CSV table of C-alpha atoms in Angstrom, one decimal:
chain,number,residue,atom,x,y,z
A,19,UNK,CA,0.0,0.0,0.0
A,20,UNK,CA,2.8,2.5,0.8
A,21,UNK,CA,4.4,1.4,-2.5
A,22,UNK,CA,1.2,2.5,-4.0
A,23,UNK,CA,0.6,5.5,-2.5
A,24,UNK,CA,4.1,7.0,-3.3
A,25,UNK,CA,3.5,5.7,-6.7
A,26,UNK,CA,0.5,7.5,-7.1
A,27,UNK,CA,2.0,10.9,-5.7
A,28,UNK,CA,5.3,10.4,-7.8
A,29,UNK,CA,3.8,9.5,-11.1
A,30,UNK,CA,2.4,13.1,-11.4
A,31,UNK,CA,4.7,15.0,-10.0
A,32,UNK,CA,7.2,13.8,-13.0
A,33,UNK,CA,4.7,14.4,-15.4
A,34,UNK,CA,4.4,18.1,-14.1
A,35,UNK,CA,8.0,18.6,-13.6
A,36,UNK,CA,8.3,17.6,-17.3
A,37,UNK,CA,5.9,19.9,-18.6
A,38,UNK,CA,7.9,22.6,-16.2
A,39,UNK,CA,11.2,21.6,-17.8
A,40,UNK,CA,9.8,22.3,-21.2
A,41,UNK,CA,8.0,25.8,-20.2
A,42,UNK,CA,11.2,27.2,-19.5
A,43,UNK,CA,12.7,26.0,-22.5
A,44,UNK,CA,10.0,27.7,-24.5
A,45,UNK,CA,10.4,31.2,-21.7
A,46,UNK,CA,12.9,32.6,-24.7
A,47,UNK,CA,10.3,32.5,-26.9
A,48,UNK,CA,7.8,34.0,-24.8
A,49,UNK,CA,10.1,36.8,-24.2
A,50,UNK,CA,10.4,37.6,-27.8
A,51,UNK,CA,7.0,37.4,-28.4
A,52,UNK,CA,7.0,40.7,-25.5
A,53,UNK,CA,8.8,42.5,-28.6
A,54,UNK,CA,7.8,43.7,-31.6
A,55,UNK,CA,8.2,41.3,-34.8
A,56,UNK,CA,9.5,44.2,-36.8
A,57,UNK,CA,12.1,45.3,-34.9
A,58,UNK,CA,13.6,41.3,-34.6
A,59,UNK,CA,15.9,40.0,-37.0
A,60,UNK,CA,14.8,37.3,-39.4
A,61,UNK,CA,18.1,35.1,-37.4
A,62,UNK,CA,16.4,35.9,-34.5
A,63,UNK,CA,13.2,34.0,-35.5
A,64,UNK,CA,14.9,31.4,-37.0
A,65,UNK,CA,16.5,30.6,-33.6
A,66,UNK,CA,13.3,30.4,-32.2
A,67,UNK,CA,12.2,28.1,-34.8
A,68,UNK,CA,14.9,25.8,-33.5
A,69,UNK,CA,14.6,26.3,-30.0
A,70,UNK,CA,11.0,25.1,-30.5
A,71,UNK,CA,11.4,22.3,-33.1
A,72,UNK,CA,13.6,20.6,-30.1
A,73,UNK,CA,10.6,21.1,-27.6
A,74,UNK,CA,8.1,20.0,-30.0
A,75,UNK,CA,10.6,16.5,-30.3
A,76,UNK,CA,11.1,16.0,-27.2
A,77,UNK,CA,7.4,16.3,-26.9
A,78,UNK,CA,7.2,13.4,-29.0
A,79,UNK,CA,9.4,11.2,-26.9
A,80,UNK,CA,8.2,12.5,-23.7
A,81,UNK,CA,5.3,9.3,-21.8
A,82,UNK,CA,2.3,10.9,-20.9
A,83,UNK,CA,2.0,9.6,-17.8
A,84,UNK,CA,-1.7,9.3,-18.4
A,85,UNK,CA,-1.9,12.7,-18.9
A,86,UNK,CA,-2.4,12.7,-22.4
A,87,UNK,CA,-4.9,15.2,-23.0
A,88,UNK,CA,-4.2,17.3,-20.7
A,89,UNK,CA,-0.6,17.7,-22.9
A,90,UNK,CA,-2.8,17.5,-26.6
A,91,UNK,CA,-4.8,20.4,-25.0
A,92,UNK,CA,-1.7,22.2,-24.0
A,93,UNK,CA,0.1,21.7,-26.9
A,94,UNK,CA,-3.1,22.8,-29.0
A,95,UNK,CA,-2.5,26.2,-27.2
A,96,UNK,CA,0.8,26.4,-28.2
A,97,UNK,CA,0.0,25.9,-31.9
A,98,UNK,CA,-2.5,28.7,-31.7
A,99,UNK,CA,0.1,30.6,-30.4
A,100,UNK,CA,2.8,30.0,-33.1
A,101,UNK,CA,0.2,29.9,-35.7
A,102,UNK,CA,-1.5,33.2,-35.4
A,103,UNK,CA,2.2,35.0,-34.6
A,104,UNK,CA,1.6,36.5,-38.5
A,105,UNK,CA,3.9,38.8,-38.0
A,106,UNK,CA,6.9,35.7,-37.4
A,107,UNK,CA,4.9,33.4,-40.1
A,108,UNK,CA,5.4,36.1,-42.6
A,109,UNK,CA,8.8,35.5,-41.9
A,110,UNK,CA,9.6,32.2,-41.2
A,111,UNK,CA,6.4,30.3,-42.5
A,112,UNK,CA,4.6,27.5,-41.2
A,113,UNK,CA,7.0,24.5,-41.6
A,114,UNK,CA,6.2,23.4,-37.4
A,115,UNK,CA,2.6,23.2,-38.3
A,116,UNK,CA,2.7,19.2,-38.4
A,117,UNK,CA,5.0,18.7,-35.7
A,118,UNK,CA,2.3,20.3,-32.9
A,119,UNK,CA,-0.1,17.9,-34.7
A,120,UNK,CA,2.2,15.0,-34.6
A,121,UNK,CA,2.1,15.7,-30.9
A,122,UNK,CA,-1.9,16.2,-30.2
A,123,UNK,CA,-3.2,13.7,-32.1
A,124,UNK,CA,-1.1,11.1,-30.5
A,125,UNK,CA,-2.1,11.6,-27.5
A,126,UNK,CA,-5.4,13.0,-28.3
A,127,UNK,CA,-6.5,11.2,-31.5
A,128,UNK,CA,-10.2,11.9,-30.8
A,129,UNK,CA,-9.9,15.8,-30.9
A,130,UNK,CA,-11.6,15.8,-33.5
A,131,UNK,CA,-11.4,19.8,-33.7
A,132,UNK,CA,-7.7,19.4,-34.3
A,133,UNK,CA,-8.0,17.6,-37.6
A,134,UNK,CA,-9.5,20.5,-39.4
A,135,UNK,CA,-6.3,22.8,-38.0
A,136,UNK,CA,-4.7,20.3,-39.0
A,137,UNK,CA,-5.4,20.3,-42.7
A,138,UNK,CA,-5.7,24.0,-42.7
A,139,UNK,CA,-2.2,24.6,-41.4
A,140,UNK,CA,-0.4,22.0,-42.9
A,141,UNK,CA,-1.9,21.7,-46.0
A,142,UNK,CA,-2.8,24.7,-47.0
A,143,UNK,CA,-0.3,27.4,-44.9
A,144,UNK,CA,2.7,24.7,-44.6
A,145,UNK,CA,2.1,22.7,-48.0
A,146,UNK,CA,3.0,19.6,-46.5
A,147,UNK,CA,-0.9,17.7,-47.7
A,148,UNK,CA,1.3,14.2,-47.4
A,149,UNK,CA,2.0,14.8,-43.9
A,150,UNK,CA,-1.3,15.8,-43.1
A,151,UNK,CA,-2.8,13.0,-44.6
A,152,UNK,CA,-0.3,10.7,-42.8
A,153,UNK,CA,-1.2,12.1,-39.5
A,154,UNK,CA,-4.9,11.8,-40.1
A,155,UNK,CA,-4.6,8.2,-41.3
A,156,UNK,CA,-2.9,7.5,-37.6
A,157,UNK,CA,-5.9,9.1,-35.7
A,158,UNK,CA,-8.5,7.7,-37.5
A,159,UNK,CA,-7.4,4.2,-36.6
A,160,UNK,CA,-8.5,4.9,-33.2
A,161,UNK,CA,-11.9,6.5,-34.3
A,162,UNK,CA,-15.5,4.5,-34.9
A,163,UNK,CA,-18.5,6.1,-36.5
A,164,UNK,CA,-19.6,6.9,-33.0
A,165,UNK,CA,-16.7,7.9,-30.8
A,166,UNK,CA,-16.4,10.9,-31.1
A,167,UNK,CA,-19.3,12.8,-32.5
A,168,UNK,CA,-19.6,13.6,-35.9
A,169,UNK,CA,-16.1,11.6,-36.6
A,170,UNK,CA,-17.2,11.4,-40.5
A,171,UNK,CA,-15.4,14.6,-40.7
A,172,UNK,CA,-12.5,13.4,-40.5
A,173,UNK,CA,-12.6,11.6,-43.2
A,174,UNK,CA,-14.3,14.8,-45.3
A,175,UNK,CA,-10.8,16.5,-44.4
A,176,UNK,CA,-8.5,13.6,-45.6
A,177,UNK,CA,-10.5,13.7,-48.9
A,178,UNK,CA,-10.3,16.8,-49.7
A,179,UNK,CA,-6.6,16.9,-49.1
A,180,UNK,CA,-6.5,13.9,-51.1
A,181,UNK,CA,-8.2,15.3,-54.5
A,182,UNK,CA,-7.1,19.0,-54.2
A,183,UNK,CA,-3.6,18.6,-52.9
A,184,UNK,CA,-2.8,15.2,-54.4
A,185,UNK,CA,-4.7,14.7,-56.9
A,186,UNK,CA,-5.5,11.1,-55.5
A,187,UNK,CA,-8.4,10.7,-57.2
A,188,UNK,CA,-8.7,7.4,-56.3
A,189,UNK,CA,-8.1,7.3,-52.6
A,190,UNK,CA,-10.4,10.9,-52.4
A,191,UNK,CA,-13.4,8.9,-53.7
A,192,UNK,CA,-13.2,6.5,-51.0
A,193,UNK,CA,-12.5,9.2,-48.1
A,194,UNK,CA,-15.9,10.8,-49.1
A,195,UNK,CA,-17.6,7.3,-49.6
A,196,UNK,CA,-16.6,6.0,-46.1
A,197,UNK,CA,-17.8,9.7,-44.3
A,198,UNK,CA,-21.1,9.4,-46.1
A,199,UNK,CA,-21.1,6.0,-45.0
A,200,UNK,CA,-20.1,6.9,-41.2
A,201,UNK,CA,-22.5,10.1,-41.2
A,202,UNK,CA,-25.2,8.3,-42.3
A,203,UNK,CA,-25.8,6.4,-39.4
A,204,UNK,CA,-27.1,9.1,-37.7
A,205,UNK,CA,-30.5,10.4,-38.2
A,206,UNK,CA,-30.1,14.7,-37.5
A,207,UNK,CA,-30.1,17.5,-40.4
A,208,UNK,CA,-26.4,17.8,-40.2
A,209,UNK,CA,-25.2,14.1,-40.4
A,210,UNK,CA,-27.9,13.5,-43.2
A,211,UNK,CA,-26.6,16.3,-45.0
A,212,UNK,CA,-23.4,15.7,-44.7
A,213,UNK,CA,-23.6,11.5,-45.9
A,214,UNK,CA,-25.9,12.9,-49.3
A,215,UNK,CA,-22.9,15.3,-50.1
A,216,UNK,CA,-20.1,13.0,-49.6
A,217,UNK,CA,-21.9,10.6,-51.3
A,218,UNK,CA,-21.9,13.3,-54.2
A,219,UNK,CA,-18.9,14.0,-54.3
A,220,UNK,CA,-17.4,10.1,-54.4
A,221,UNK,CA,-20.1,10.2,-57.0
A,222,UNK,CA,-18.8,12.6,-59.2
A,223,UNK,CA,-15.0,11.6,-58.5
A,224,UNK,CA,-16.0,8.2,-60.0
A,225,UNK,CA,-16.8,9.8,-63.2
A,226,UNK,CA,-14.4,12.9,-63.3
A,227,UNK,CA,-11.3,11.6,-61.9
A,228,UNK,CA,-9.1,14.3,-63.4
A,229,UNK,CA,-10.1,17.4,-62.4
A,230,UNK,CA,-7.0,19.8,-62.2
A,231,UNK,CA,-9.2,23.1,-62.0
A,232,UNK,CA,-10.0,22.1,-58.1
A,233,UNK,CA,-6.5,21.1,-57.5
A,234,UNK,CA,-5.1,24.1,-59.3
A,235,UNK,CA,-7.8,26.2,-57.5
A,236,UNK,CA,-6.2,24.9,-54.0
A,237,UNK,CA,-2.9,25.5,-54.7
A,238,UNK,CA,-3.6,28.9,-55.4
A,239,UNK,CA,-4.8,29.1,-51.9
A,240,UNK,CA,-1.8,27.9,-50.6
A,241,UNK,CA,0.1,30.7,-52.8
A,242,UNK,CA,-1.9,33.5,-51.5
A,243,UNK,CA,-1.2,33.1,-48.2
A,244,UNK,CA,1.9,33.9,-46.2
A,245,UNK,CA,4.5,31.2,-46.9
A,246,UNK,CA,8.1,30.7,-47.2
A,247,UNK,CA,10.7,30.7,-50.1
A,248,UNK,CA,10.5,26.3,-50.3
A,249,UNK,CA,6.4,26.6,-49.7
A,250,UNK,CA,5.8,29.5,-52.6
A,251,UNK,CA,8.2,27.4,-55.1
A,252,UNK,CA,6.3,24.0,-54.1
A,253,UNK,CA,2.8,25.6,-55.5
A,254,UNK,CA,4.2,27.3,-57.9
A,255,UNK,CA,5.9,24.1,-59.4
A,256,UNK,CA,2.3,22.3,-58.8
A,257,UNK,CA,0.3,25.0,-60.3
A,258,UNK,CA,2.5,24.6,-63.6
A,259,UNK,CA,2.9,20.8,-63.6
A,260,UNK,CA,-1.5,20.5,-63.5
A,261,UNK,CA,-1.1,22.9,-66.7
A,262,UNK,CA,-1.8,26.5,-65.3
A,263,UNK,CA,0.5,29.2,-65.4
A,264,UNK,CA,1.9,32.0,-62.7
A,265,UNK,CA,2.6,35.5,-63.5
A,266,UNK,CA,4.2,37.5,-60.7
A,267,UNK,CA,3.3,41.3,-60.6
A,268,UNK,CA,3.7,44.0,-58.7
A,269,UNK,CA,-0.2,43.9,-57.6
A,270,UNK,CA,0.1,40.6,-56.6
A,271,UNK,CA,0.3,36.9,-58.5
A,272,UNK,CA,-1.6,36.2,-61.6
A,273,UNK,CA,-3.0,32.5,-62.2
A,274,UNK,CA,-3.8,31.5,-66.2
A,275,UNK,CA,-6.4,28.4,-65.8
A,276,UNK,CA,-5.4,25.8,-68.5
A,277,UNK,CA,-8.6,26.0,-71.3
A,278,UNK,CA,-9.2,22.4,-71.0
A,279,UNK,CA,-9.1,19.8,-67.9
């Protein structure tokens, strides 16, 4: 019993000693975030960048001691934090975006609010769709049609990183065939909705399976928003490659559509 009881007392209070150890190595950060993003040097940020890509791994190697979403809900935080810092993204891009999902979804693969951050930032914002997709494909192993509520979009997110990203046709069509069939077990306005347009949309994949206007569309998305040097070339390259064309002017970028798909 007295093993048990100091067990129980000790267990925690590494857990939270952890999570202190890694608060002060992220107090750097937090002290340039106190200053101006215009007045810090683009080295500066890129320190930073560092300094938190080692947190964010030794996140990943860190036990959870049970506490596991406590530290997805912590590390969810810390996302938001780094991805609304526009000021430092415009600088350094969003290239971490997968890590802090790497991170929540393994502990927390039921959060289901994450997955949609998820694709947002890492597909669109990062351009990284193949990581995204990998990360989703580990949570929904531990997801049902049931657990959690409305789970089906999960797989709405995957397939829409699937066709407009990847052009994976193929593997897009089944995403939205398995959330129509997931949503449809439920009986409200939204889930019924949500199976007819899946069902739709795996539908019409099966009978337009190369349609590079949506995935040209998407990756124009991803070149209007604030990205770095590697991210702007990727959808630049992709935009070409699906036949469109990018002319860069002073009022902004300029996207030719090819005539036909």
């Amino acid at each position: 019993m007295l093993f048990l009881s100091r067990q129980a007392v000790i267990t925690p209070l590494v857990a939270c000693l952890c999570l202190l150890g890694v608060s002060l190595i992220q107090f750097p950060q937090l002290q340039t975030l106190l200053t101006s993003k215009e007045d810090i040097s683009l080295d500066v940020l890129e320190t930073d960048m560092k300094t938190e890509s080692l947190r964010l791994n030794f996140l990943k190697k860190m036990p959870s001691f049970g506490y596991g979403n406590l530290i997805a809900n912590w590390v969810y935080l810390s996302y938001l934090q780094y991805f609304g810092d526009d000021e430092a993204r415009a600088k350094t891009g969003y290239g971490l975006s997968p890590d802090y999902f790497e991170i929540i979804l393994e502990q927390d693969p039921r959060f289901l609010a994450a997955y949609l951050s998820l694709s947002t930032s890492a597909s669109i914002y990062a351009g990284m769709p193949e990581r995204a997709i990998e990360i989703m494909e580990r949570g929904l192993q531990s997801l049902s049609p049931w657990v959690p509520q409305r789970s089906y979009y999960v797989w709405r997110y995957k397939g829409i990183d699937e066709l407009l990203f990847l052009g994976d046709t193929k593997s897009a069509q089944e995403s939205f065939a398995t959330a129509a069939e997931w949503a449809s077990n439920f009986s409200d306005d939204e889930s019924q909705s949500i199976a007819a347009s899946s069902r739709q949309t795996s539908i019409f994949l099966s009978q337009n399976p190369d349609s590079k206007t949506a995935q040209i569309s998407a990756w124009v998305m991803v070149l209007n928003n604030q990205v770095d040097d590697k991210t702007r070339a990727r959808a630049i390259s992709e935009i070409e490659a699906l036949g469109g064309k990018v002319t860069i002017t002073p009022e902004g970028n300029r996207i030719s559509f090819p005539e036909q798909e």
